[in-house]
Amino acid sequence: MSTVYNTGDVYDKVVSRDPDQKEFLQAVHEVFESVKVVMDRNPEYGKAKILERIVEPERVVSFRVAWTDDRGEIHVNRGFRIQMNSAIGPYKGGLRFHPSVNLSILKFLAFEQVFKNSLTTLPMGGGKGGSDFDPKGKSDAEVMRFCQSFMMELHKYIGPDTDVPAGDIGVGGREIGYLFGTYKRLKNEFSGVLTGKSLNWGGSLIRPEATGYGSVYFASEMLATRNETLAGKTCLVSGSGNVSQYTVQKLIELGAKVVTLSDSSGYIYDESGITAEKLKYVMTLKNIKRGRISEYSEKYREAVFTPVDSSKDYNPLWDHKADCAFPSATQNEINGKDAQNLLKNGVYVVSEGSNMPTTPDGVDLFIDKKILYGPGKAANAGGVSVSGLEMSQNSMRLKWSREEVDNKLRQIMKSIHKSCVDASEEYGTPGNYVNGANIAGFVKVADAMLDQGLF
Ligand code: NDP
Ligand code: 2IT
């Protein structure tokens, strides 16, 4: 079939506009590679310049966040909100507080979010925001003052039918509480403007668990295509925050054995397996004491802690015998060498809890070897899905039970899995969940953009 539209030219233009935004370019490149065939089959998308429009945020807000620490010293951080695409619903996506936050990272996350949210079956557009503020080592009062200052500006741009932020790295229940309290005061309105709220003031049951549980449900769906389950499988999990904790919880429940966890200082390897009791310790350590994962091996002597060694070109966490890997920390945490190590060690299931954790050479290896590889925008969509369900409950002013929300989450993950499988088959690359997720997510948004005229 002749190419009626040159995706490569559009990509080159994106590069020439923002040559330094490497994470954003990485995310765009992968989606463009997948949807080339869709552009070939649907000339109307090319004519409407869907790709040129979809890479350009509808709006980018950047603002100063000034706040005082407990000693009265003034600090200035940067705040952002990327309102990427509202074709199928209000902008929706998390806020990340981490010193590495910049426009490239937030644009990549917002871009991924557009396709992820489209896959969820719920009416949500894509957005992302955050700050280069580092919550580590800050007191609750400092975090509160920062969140108040951040929302003083952000509130002008969001709303329950406009843009609904939630958590991401460095933003959990505590931060959502401070942000919500400030929004409520500024607008004199109690609404579903944020998700991830606490249970007694508008939050949904299962939202804290949703990303981790969803990533495990996605892995189960992939394994079911080979008539297998997670029972008895050995699993590597990275990170030790929200996503990792509930990934481990669900894996234990399903009879799998988890042997690793990490944070930015290093990782623990516990060959005997992380039990429910050990996980409870990790939750207290991380969520209440805000300690380091190295403390795990001080408490449980059977575990070995390995500090980060930046002179190594691979992460030893991914170099252990296992069946499954659940990267759940951050972007580009599995490079080509790590991917090789995973394959060498027998890993044949990778379900991405974090966003874009695998570098492009790693992705290519997983696809070449035909392992069960679930990319983040499909595998970690459970979090935003239950955020969508939180929005529904807020609008209806009622509350669903734990079972109801968990069943809906399972159904959504099943449906995302099916969409990926169907799209990958329809477009000639069966079993390739990367193409499946990108294509299925893209087509729905592209069609909505066509319907709504030029914007
Ligand atoms: P948390 O802040 O709860 O935990 C993040 C974990 O990852 C911590 O253990 C942290 O270690 C580690 N980490 C963060 N940055 C780095 C880094 N640069 N190098 C090494 N380790 C790092 O965040 P979440 O669990 O919410 O998010 C984890 C991932 O999941 C992110 O990629 C996020 O985008 C993605 N995600 C989250 C969703 C959610 O609902 N929360 C939904 C979908 C995806 P340390 O404490 O030392 O910084
Ligand atoms: O990356 C993600 O999907 C999230 N951080 C969750 C977004 C949300 O709105 O719940």
Short mmCIF file of C-alpha atoms and ligand atoms in Angstrom, two decimals:
data_model
loop_
_atom_site.label_atom_id
_atom_site.label_comp_id
_atom_site.label_asym_id
_atom_site.label_seq_id
_atom_site.Cartn_x
_atom_site.Cartn_y
_atom_site.Cartn_z
CA MET A 1 0.00 0.00 0.00
CA SER A 2 1.35 3.42 -0.85
CA THR A 3 2.00 5.82 2.00
CA VAL A 4 -0.35 8.75 1.63
CA TYR A 5 0.99 10.52 4.64
CA ASN A 6 4.55 10.85 5.92
CA THR A 7 4.57 10.30 9.67
CA GLY A 8 8.36 10.71 9.68
CA ASP A 9 8.09 14.28 8.39
CA VAL A 10 5.64 15.17 11.15
CA TYR A 11 7.96 13.63 13.73
CA ASP A 12 10.93 15.61 12.34
CA LYS A 13 8.93 18.79 12.81
CA VAL A 14 8.18 17.87 16.43
CA VAL A 15 11.94 17.33 16.97
CA SER A 16 12.86 20.62 15.34
CA ARG A 17 10.41 22.50 17.56
CA ASP A 18 11.55 20.98 20.86
CA PRO A 19 14.87 19.24 20.26
CA ASP A 20 15.70 19.11 23.97
CA GLN A 21 12.50 17.48 25.17
CA LYS A 22 13.90 13.96 25.03
CA GLU A 23 11.27 12.16 27.11
CA PHE A 24 8.47 13.83 25.15
CA LEU A 25 10.12 12.92 21.84
CA GLN A 26 10.59 9.32 23.02
CA ALA A 27 6.86 9.00 23.80
CA VAL A 28 5.82 10.65 20.52
CA HIS A 29 8.18 8.49 18.47
CA GLU A 30 6.74 5.27 19.84
CA VAL A 31 3.12 6.30 19.21
CA PHE A 32 3.92 7.54 15.69
CA GLU A 33 5.65 4.24 14.81
CA SER A 34 2.52 2.35 15.91
CA VAL A 35 -0.02 4.58 14.16
CA LYS A 36 1.76 4.85 10.78
CA VAL A 37 -0.40 2.02 9.49
CA VAL A 38 -3.55 3.72 10.82
CA MET A 39 -2.61 6.92 8.96
CA ASP A 40 -2.11 4.86 5.79
CA ARG A 41 -5.52 3.26 6.07
CA ASN A 42 -7.35 6.47 7.06
CA PRO A 43 -6.37 9.37 4.79
CA GLU A 44 -8.95 11.61 6.50
CA TYR A 45 -6.72 11.71 9.60
CA GLY A 46 -3.82 13.01 7.52
CA LYS A 47 -5.98 15.60 5.81
CA ALA A 48 -7.23 16.84 9.18
CA LYS A 49 -3.59 17.02 10.45
CA ILE A 50 -4.50 14.90 13.47
CA LEU A 51 -0.86 14.03 14.28
CA GLU A 52 0.32 17.64 14.03
CA ARG A 53 -2.49 18.65 16.38
CA ILE A 54 -2.28 15.76 18.83
CA VAL A 55 1.36 16.51 19.77
CA GLU A 56 0.59 20.14 20.55
CA PRO A 57 -0.91 20.67 24.04
CA GLU A 58 -4.21 22.55 23.97
CA ARG A 59 -2.81 24.71 26.75
CA VAL A 60 0.35 24.82 28.90
CA VAL A 61 0.30 26.72 32.16
CA SER A 62 3.56 27.52 33.92
CA PHE A 63 3.69 29.46 37.15
CA ARG A 64 5.83 30.54 40.11
CA VAL A 65 5.27 28.75 43.43
CA ALA A 66 6.77 30.71 46.32
CA TRP A 67 6.57 29.28 49.84
CA THR A 68 8.34 29.55 53.20
CA ASP A 69 10.03 26.71 55.07
CA ASP A 70 9.76 26.13 58.82
CA ARG A 71 12.64 28.55 59.47
CA GLY A 72 10.94 31.30 57.52
CA GLU A 73 13.24 31.07 54.52
CA ILE A 74 11.60 31.69 51.15
CA HIS A 75 11.82 29.15 48.32
CA VAL A 76 10.68 29.42 44.72
CA ASN A 77 9.62 26.40 42.65
CA ARG A 78 8.08 25.98 39.23
CA GLY A 79 4.50 24.77 38.81
CA PHE A 80 2.99 23.42 35.59
CA ARG A 81 -0.20 22.03 34.14
CA ILE A 82 -0.24 20.56 30.65
CA GLN A 83 -3.78 20.43 29.24
CA MET A 84 -3.00 18.09 26.39
CA ASN A 85 -6.25 16.94 24.83
CA SER A 86 -9.94 17.35 25.72
CA ALA A 87 -11.50 15.62 22.70
CA ILE A 88 -13.17 12.85 24.71
CA GLY A 89 -13.59 14.46 28.14
CA PRO A 90 -12.20 16.94 30.65
CA TYR A 91 -8.41 16.95 31.04
CA LYS A 92 -7.47 14.24 33.54
CA GLY A 93 -4.13 13.16 34.92
CA GLY A 94 -1.86 13.32 37.91
CA LEU A 95 0.44 15.85 39.52
CA ARG A 96 4.09 14.93 40.06
CA PHE A 97 6.26 16.60 42.72
CA HIS A 98 9.87 15.62 42.08
CA PRO A 99 13.07 17.64 41.56
CA SER A 100 13.45 16.18 38.04
CA VAL A 101 10.11 17.64 36.84
CA ASN A 102 10.38 19.78 33.69
CA LEU A 103 8.33 20.46 30.57
CA SER A 104 9.68 17.45 28.70
CA ILE A 105 8.70 15.01 31.46
CA LEU A 106 5.26 16.53 31.98
CA LYS A 107 4.55 16.67 28.23
CA PHE A 108 5.52 13.01 27.84
CA LEU A 109 3.28 12.08 30.75
CA ALA A 110 0.38 14.19 29.43
CA PHE A 111 0.80 12.71 25.93
CA GLU A 112 0.74 9.14 27.29
CA GLN A 113 -2.25 10.03 29.43
CA VAL A 114 -4.34 10.98 26.37
CA PHE A 115 -4.12 7.44 24.93
CA LYS A 116 -4.29 5.73 28.32
CA ASN A 117 -7.47 7.56 29.26
CA SER A 118 -8.97 6.77 25.89
CA LEU A 119 -8.32 3.05 26.53
CA THR A 120 -10.13 3.08 29.89
CA THR A 121 -13.58 3.23 28.23
CA LEU A 122 -14.37 6.29 30.39
CA PRO A 123 -14.86 9.87 29.09
CA MET A 124 -11.57 11.50 30.10
CA GLY A 125 -9.19 13.73 28.16
CA GLY A 126 -5.49 13.88 29.00
CA GLY A 127 -3.41 16.20 31.16
CA LYS A 128 -0.54 16.19 33.63
CA GLY A 129 1.09 18.68 35.95
CA GLY A 130 3.40 19.10 38.86
CA SER A 131 6.41 20.87 40.22
CA ASP A 132 10.14 20.52 40.72
CA PHE A 133 9.43 20.73 44.47
CA ASP A 134 11.05 17.85 46.41
CA PRO A 135 8.77 16.63 49.23
CA LYS A 136 11.60 14.48 50.64
CA GLY A 137 12.76 15.67 54.05
CA LYS A 138 10.06 18.37 54.27
CA SER A 139 7.78 18.65 57.30
CA ASP A 140 4.00 18.25 56.94
CA ALA A 141 3.67 22.01 57.51
CA GLU A 142 6.13 22.76 54.71
CA VAL A 143 4.33 20.40 52.33
CA MET A 144 1.03 22.08 53.30
CA ARG A 145 2.34 25.58 52.61
CA PHE A 146 3.77 24.46 49.30
CA CYS A 147 0.47 22.82 48.26
CA GLN A 148 -1.49 25.91 49.29
CA SER A 149 0.76 28.16 47.23
CA PHE A 150 0.63 25.75 44.26
CA MET A 151 -3.19 25.69 44.32
CA MET A 152 -3.42 29.50 44.68
CA GLU A 153 -2.44 29.60 41.03
CA LEU A 154 -3.61 26.22 39.68
CA HIS A 155 -7.24 26.75 40.77
CA LYS A 156 -7.73 29.28 37.96
CA TYR A 157 -7.30 26.59 35.33
CA ILE A 158 -9.03 23.50 36.74
CA GLY A 159 -12.56 22.44 37.71
CA PRO A 160 -14.68 19.29 37.98
CA ASP A 161 -15.83 19.63 34.33
CA THR A 162 -12.62 21.22 33.01
CA ASP A 163 -9.53 19.54 34.40
CA VAL A 164 -9.34 17.06 37.28
CA PRO A 165 -5.82 16.43 38.67
CA ALA A 166 -4.82 13.51 40.92
CA GLY A 167 -1.62 12.06 42.39
CA ASP A 168 1.56 10.76 40.81
CA ILE A 169 5.15 10.54 42.14
CA GLY A 170 5.43 12.58 45.34
CA VAL A 171 1.71 13.36 45.44
CA GLY A 172 -0.40 11.03 47.58
CA GLY A 173 -3.30 11.33 50.00
CA ARG A 174 -1.60 13.97 52.17
CA GLU A 175 -0.91 16.33 49.26
CA ILE A 176 -4.35 15.80 47.67
CA GLY A 177 -5.87 16.78 51.04
CA TYR A 178 -3.97 20.08 51.24
CA LEU A 179 -4.65 20.85 47.57
CA PHE A 180 -8.37 20.09 47.92
CA GLY A 181 -8.68 22.16 51.12
CA THR A 182 -7.16 25.16 49.35
CA TYR A 183 -9.32 24.79 46.23
CA LYS A 184 -12.45 24.56 48.39
CA ARG A 185 -11.60 27.78 50.21
CA LEU A 186 -10.75 29.67 47.05
CA LYS A 187 -13.87 28.64 45.11
CA ASN A 188 -16.29 28.16 48.02
CA GLU A 189 -17.25 24.90 46.37
CA PHE A 190 -17.09 21.24 47.46
CA SER A 191 -16.69 19.36 44.20
CA GLY A 192 -14.92 16.48 42.49
CA VAL A 193 -12.09 18.72 41.28
CA LEU A 194 -9.40 16.27 42.38
CA THR A 195 -9.35 12.49 42.63
CA GLY A 196 -7.49 10.35 45.12
CA LYS A 197 -9.38 12.12 47.91
CA SER A 198 -9.74 10.46 51.32
CA LEU A 199 -12.68 8.14 51.86
CA ASN A 200 -14.59 10.35 54.27
CA TRP A 201 -14.60 13.42 52.01
CA GLY A 202 -15.40 12.20 48.52
CA GLY A 203 -12.73 9.63 47.75
CA SER A 204 -13.44 6.26 46.17
CA LEU A 205 -12.74 2.89 47.71
CA ILE A 206 -9.96 1.06 45.81
CA ARG A 207 -8.42 4.27 44.37
CA PRO A 208 -5.22 3.86 46.42
CA GLU A 209 -5.00 0.22 45.33
CA ALA A 210 -6.13 0.74 41.73
CA THR A 211 -2.89 1.22 39.78
CA GLY A 212 -1.10 -1.71 41.42
CA TYR A 213 -4.12 -4.02 41.34
CA GLY A 214 -4.81 -3.01 37.73
CA SER A 215 -1.26 -3.78 36.65
CA VAL A 216 -1.54 -7.25 38.20
CA TYR A 217 -4.99 -7.81 36.60
CA PHE A 218 -3.44 -6.84 33.26
CA ALA A 219 -0.62 -9.37 33.77
CA SER A 220 -3.23 -12.03 34.62
CA GLU A 221 -5.11 -11.25 31.41
CA MET A 222 -1.91 -11.56 29.37
CA LEU A 223 -1.06 -14.87 31.07
CA ALA A 224 -4.60 -16.16 30.43
CA THR A 225 -3.88 -15.98 26.68
CA ARG A 226 -1.39 -18.81 27.38
CA ASN A 227 -3.70 -20.57 29.84
CA GLU A 228 -1.49 -19.60 32.76
CA THR A 229 -1.99 -17.75 36.06
CA LEU A 230 0.24 -15.80 38.44
CA ALA A 231 0.14 -18.52 41.13
CA GLY A 232 3.63 -19.71 41.94
CA LYS A 233 5.36 -17.12 39.74
CA THR A 234 8.44 -15.27 41.00
CA CYS A 235 8.13 -11.50 40.48
CA LEU A 236 10.50 -8.53 40.47
CA VAL A 237 8.88 -5.23 41.54
CA SER A 238 10.68 -1.88 41.52
CA GLY A 239 9.80 1.21 43.56
CA SER A 240 8.18 1.07 47.00
CA GLY A 241 5.55 3.79 46.70
CA ASN A 242 1.83 3.65 45.99
CA VAL A 243 1.93 1.56 42.81
CA SER A 244 4.54 -0.92 44.07
CA GLN A 245 2.84 -1.51 47.41
CA TYR A 246 -0.51 -2.53 45.94
CA THR A 247 1.14 -4.50 43.15
CA VAL A 248 2.87 -6.57 45.82
CA GLN A 249 -0.37 -6.89 47.83
CA LYS A 250 -2.32 -8.29 44.88
CA LEU A 251 0.54 -10.56 43.79
CA ILE A 252 0.73 -12.09 47.28
CA GLU A 253 -3.05 -12.56 47.26
CA LEU A 254 -2.83 -14.41 43.94
CA GLY A 255 -0.11 -16.74 45.19
CA ALA A 256 2.92 -15.18 43.49
CA LYS A 257 6.26 -14.59 45.22
CA VAL A 258 7.74 -11.06 45.16
CA VAL A 259 11.47 -10.84 45.81
CA THR A 260 12.43 -7.17 45.22
CA LEU A 261 11.46 -3.57 46.06
CA SER A 262 13.45 -0.37 45.61
CA ASP A 263 13.69 3.37 46.04
CA SER A 264 16.03 5.98 44.62
CA SER A 265 18.86 4.84 46.93
CA GLY A 266 18.88 1.14 46.04
CA TYR A 267 16.94 -2.13 46.17
CA ILE A 268 16.29 -5.06 48.46
CA TYR A 269 16.34 -8.69 47.36
CA ASP A 270 14.43 -11.01 49.66
CA GLU A 271 14.76 -14.50 48.25
CA SER A 272 12.31 -15.90 50.79
CA GLY A 273 9.59 -13.62 49.43
CA ILE A 274 7.87 -10.50 50.72
CA THR A 275 5.00 -11.67 52.93
CA ALA A 276 1.84 -9.77 53.87
CA GLU A 277 3.45 -8.94 57.22
CA LYS A 278 6.61 -7.61 55.58
CA LEU A 279 4.51 -5.55 53.18
CA LYS A 280 2.68 -4.00 56.13
CA TYR A 281 6.07 -2.98 57.50
CA VAL A 282 6.99 -1.41 54.12
CA MET A 283 3.71 0.55 54.06
CA THR A 284 4.34 2.00 57.51
CA LEU A 285 8.00 2.67 56.65
CA LYS A 286 7.16 4.48 53.41
CA ASN A 287 3.78 6.11 54.06
CA ILE A 288 4.06 7.12 57.71
CA LYS A 289 7.73 7.15 58.71
CA ARG A 290 8.79 8.24 55.20
CA GLY A 291 11.94 6.14 55.60
CA ARG A 292 14.29 4.38 53.16
CA ILE A 293 13.90 0.86 51.73
CA SER A 294 17.40 -0.03 53.05
CA GLU A 295 15.75 -0.26 56.51
CA TYR A 296 13.91 -3.38 55.29
CA SER A 297 17.12 -5.39 55.28
CA GLU A 298 17.98 -4.13 58.77
CA LYS A 299 14.66 -5.51 60.03
CA TYR A 300 14.56 -8.66 57.89
CA ARG A 301 18.09 -10.03 57.90
CA GLU A 302 17.34 -12.57 55.15
CA ALA A 303 17.08 -9.67 52.68
CA VAL A 304 20.06 -8.03 50.99
CA PHE A 305 20.18 -4.29 50.25
CA THR A 306 22.21 -3.11 47.25
CA PRO A 307 22.79 0.64 46.99
CA VAL A 308 22.52 2.42 43.63
CA ASP A 309 25.86 2.31 41.81
CA SER A 310 25.83 4.96 39.10
CA SER A 311 29.05 3.58 37.55
CA LYS A 312 27.06 0.50 36.41
CA ASP A 313 25.27 0.64 33.06
CA TYR A 314 22.50 -1.68 34.31
CA ASN A 315 20.28 -2.03 37.36
CA PRO A 316 21.04 -5.25 39.28
CA LEU A 317 17.42 -5.39 40.46
CA TRP A 318 16.52 -6.72 36.99
CA ASP A 319 19.28 -9.33 37.14
CA HIS A 320 17.60 -12.06 39.23
CA LYS A 321 15.87 -15.29 38.22
CA ALA A 322 12.15 -14.60 37.85
CA ASP A 323 9.07 -15.07 35.68
CA CYS A 324 7.51 -11.61 35.82
CA ALA A 325 8.63 -8.00 36.20
CA PHE A 326 6.50 -5.09 37.41
CA PRO A 327 8.50 -1.85 36.98
CA SER A 328 6.67 0.61 39.24
CA ALA A 329 9.08 3.47 40.00
CA THR A 330 9.79 5.88 37.14
CA GLN A 331 10.51 6.44 33.41
CA ASN A 332 13.41 4.71 31.66
CA GLU A 333 14.18 2.45 34.62
CA ILE A 334 14.74 -0.57 32.31
CA ASN A 335 17.39 0.05 29.66
CA GLY A 336 18.47 -2.27 26.84
CA LYS A 337 20.92 -4.12 29.05
CA ASP A 338 18.33 -4.53 31.82
CA ALA A 339 15.90 -5.92 29.24
CA GLN A 340 18.55 -8.43 28.13
CA ASN A 341 19.15 -9.40 31.75
CA LEU A 342 15.43 -9.92 32.34
CA LEU A 343 15.16 -12.18 29.30
CA LYS A 344 18.31 -14.08 30.29
CA ASN A 345 16.84 -14.69 33.74
CA GLY A 346 13.66 -16.20 32.36
CA VAL A 347 11.28 -13.23 32.65
CA TYR A 348 8.48 -13.54 30.09
CA VAL A 349 5.84 -11.23 31.58
CA VAL A 350 6.43 -7.47 31.95
CA SER A 351 3.54 -5.33 33.18
CA GLU A 352 4.43 -1.66 33.44
CA GLY A 353 3.08 0.06 36.56
CA SER A 354 5.21 3.12 35.93
CA ASN A 355 4.89 5.37 32.89
CA MET A 356 7.35 4.61 30.05
CA PRO A 357 9.74 2.59 32.26
CA THR A 358 11.42 0.82 29.34
CA THR A 359 13.79 2.55 26.91
CA PRO A 360 13.07 2.02 23.18
CA ASP A 361 15.83 -0.59 22.72
CA GLY A 362 14.39 -2.54 25.66
CA VAL A 363 10.89 -2.33 24.18
CA ASP A 364 12.18 -3.65 20.85
CA LEU A 365 13.82 -6.61 22.59
CA PHE A 366 10.62 -7.54 24.45
CA ILE A 367 8.62 -7.35 21.24
CA ASP A 368 11.20 -9.33 19.21
CA LYS A 369 11.23 -12.08 21.82
CA LYS A 370 7.42 -12.15 21.84
CA ILE A 371 7.14 -12.06 25.62
CA LEU A 372 3.92 -10.88 27.29
CA TYR A 373 4.79 -7.19 27.41
CA GLY A 374 2.08 -4.80 28.67
CA PRO A 375 3.09 -1.15 28.10
CA GLY A 376 2.33 1.41 30.80
CA LYS A 377 -0.50 3.17 29.02
CA ALA A 378 -2.45 -0.09 29.11
CA ALA A 379 -1.09 -1.88 32.18
CA ASN A 380 -1.18 1.07 34.61
CA ALA A 381 -4.51 2.51 33.43
CA GLY A 382 -6.29 1.09 36.48
CA GLY A 383 -5.36 4.15 38.55
CA VAL A 384 -6.92 6.71 36.28
CA SER A 385 -9.85 4.35 35.64
CA VAL A 386 -10.80 4.36 39.30
CA SER A 387 -10.22 8.13 39.29
CA GLY A 388 -12.88 8.20 36.58
CA LEU A 389 -15.13 6.09 38.81
CA GLU A 390 -14.45 8.53 41.68
CA MET A 391 -15.65 11.34 39.39
CA SER A 392 -18.82 9.38 38.58
CA GLN A 393 -19.55 8.79 42.27
CA ASN A 394 -18.93 12.48 43.06
CA SER A 395 -21.31 13.56 40.30
CA MET A 396 -24.00 11.18 41.52
CA ARG A 397 -23.27 12.10 45.15
CA LEU A 398 -23.14 8.48 46.21
CA LYS A 399 -20.58 5.86 47.09
CA TRP A 400 -20.00 2.40 45.67
CA SER A 401 -18.81 -0.55 47.81
CA ARG A 402 -15.30 -1.99 47.63
CA GLU A 403 -16.57 -4.98 45.66
CA GLU A 404 -18.44 -2.81 43.18
CA VAL A 405 -15.39 -0.66 42.41
CA ASP A 406 -13.02 -3.62 42.30
CA ASN A 407 -15.33 -5.48 39.90
CA LYS A 408 -15.55 -2.43 37.65
CA LEU A 409 -11.74 -2.11 37.75
CA ARG A 410 -11.35 -5.77 36.73
CA GLN A 411 -13.82 -5.32 33.89
CA ILE A 412 -12.02 -2.21 32.67
CA MET A 413 -8.61 -3.95 32.71
CA LYS A 414 -10.16 -6.89 30.82
CA SER A 415 -11.61 -4.49 28.27
CA ILE A 416 -8.29 -2.63 27.85
CA HIS A 417 -6.55 -5.96 27.32
CA LYS A 418 -9.12 -6.95 24.69
CA SER A 419 -8.82 -3.59 22.91
CA CYS A 420 -5.04 -4.06 22.69
CA VAL A 421 -5.35 -7.62 21.40
CA ASP A 422 -8.04 -6.71 18.86
CA ALA A 423 -6.24 -3.61 17.52
CA SER A 424 -2.90 -5.43 17.26
CA GLU A 425 -4.61 -8.16 15.23
CA GLU A 426 -6.62 -5.77 13.06
CA TYR A 427 -3.48 -3.88 12.11
CA GLY A 428 -1.33 -6.93 11.42
CA THR A 429 0.89 -7.32 14.52
CA PRO A 430 -0.88 -9.86 16.74
CA GLY A 431 0.50 -10.12 20.29
CA ASN A 432 2.13 -6.68 20.08
CA TYR A 433 0.47 -4.85 22.97
CA VAL A 434 2.46 -1.67 22.25
CA ASN A 435 0.88 -1.29 18.83
CA GLY A 436 -2.45 -2.46 20.18
CA ALA A 437 -2.55 0.12 22.98
CA ASN A 438 -1.28 2.99 20.85
CA ILE A 439 -3.68 2.28 17.99
CA ALA A 440 -6.80 1.61 20.08
CA GLY A 441 -6.12 4.69 22.22
CA PHE A 442 -5.38 6.87 19.20
CA VAL A 443 -8.35 5.99 16.98
CA LYS A 444 -10.96 7.01 19.55
CA VAL A 445 -9.32 10.40 20.14
CA ALA A 446 -8.68 11.00 16.44
CA ASP A 447 -12.33 10.27 15.58
CA ALA A 448 -13.52 12.66 18.30
CA MET A 449 -11.18 15.35 16.95
CA LEU A 450 -12.60 14.84 13.45
CA ASP A 451 -16.17 15.12 14.77
CA GLN A 452 -15.50 18.34 16.67
CA GLY A 453 -14.03 20.41 13.86
CA LEU A 454 -10.70 22.19 13.77
CA PHE A 455 -9.21 23.07 17.16
P1 NDP B 1 5.33 7.30 44.71
O1 NDP B 1 5.83 8.66 44.90
O2 NDP B 1 4.33 6.74 45.65
O3 NDP B 1 6.54 6.26 44.65
C1 NDP B 1 7.55 6.40 43.72
C2 NDP B 1 8.59 5.33 43.95
O4 NDP B 1 9.50 5.32 42.86
C3 NDP B 1 9.42 5.57 45.19
O5 NDP B 1 9.85 4.34 45.70
C4 NDP B 1 10.59 6.38 44.63
O6 NDP B 1 11.77 6.33 45.43
C5 NDP B 1 10.81 5.70 43.31
N1 NDP B 1 11.40 6.66 42.37
C6 NDP B 1 10.85 7.81 41.93
N2 NDP B 1 11.68 8.45 41.10
C7 NDP B 1 12.77 7.67 41.02
C8 NDP B 1 13.97 7.77 40.31
N3 NDP B 1 14.22 8.84 39.52
N4 NDP B 1 14.87 6.76 40.44
C9 NDP B 1 14.61 5.69 41.24
N5 NDP B 1 13.48 5.55 41.94
C10 NDP B 1 12.58 6.50 41.83
O7 NDP B 1 4.76 7.26 43.21
P2 NDP B 1 3.74 6.24 42.53
O8 NDP B 1 3.90 4.89 43.11
O9 NDP B 1 2.41 6.87 42.54
O10 NDP B 1 4.25 6.26 41.02
C11 NDP B 1 5.19 5.33 40.52
C12 NDP B 1 5.11 5.28 39.00
O11 NDP B 1 3.79 4.86 38.62
C13 NDP B 1 5.34 6.61 38.28
O12 NDP B 1 5.98 6.33 37.04
C14 NDP B 1 3.93 7.11 38.01
O13 NDP B 1 3.90 7.99 36.91
C15 NDP B 1 3.23 5.81 37.70
N6 NDP B 1 1.78 5.80 37.85
C16 NDP B 1 1.19 6.16 39.03
C17 NDP B 1 -0.18 6.12 39.16
C18 NDP B 1 -0.85 6.42 40.44
O14 NDP B 1 -2.07 6.27 40.50
N7 NDP B 1 -0.16 6.82 41.48
C19 NDP B 1 -1.03 5.75 38.02
C20 NDP B 1 -0.31 5.32 36.85
C21 NDP B 1 1.04 5.36 36.79
P3 NDP B 1 12.16 7.58 46.37
O15 NDP B 1 11.12 7.59 47.45
O16 NDP B 1 13.53 7.31 46.84
O17 NDP B 1 12.07 8.81 45.49
O1 2IT B 2 -0.23 8.28 35.37
C1 2IT B 2 -1.40 8.19 35.81
O2 2IT B 2 -2.28 7.61 35.17
C2 2IT B 2 -1.69 8.77 37.13
N1 2IT B 2 -0.78 9.28 37.77
C3 2IT B 2 -3.09 8.76 37.65
C4 2IT B 2 -3.90 9.86 37.03
C5 2IT B 2 -5.27 10.06 37.63
O3 2IT B 2 -5.89 11.04 37.22
O4 2IT B 2 -5.73 9.27 38.46
#
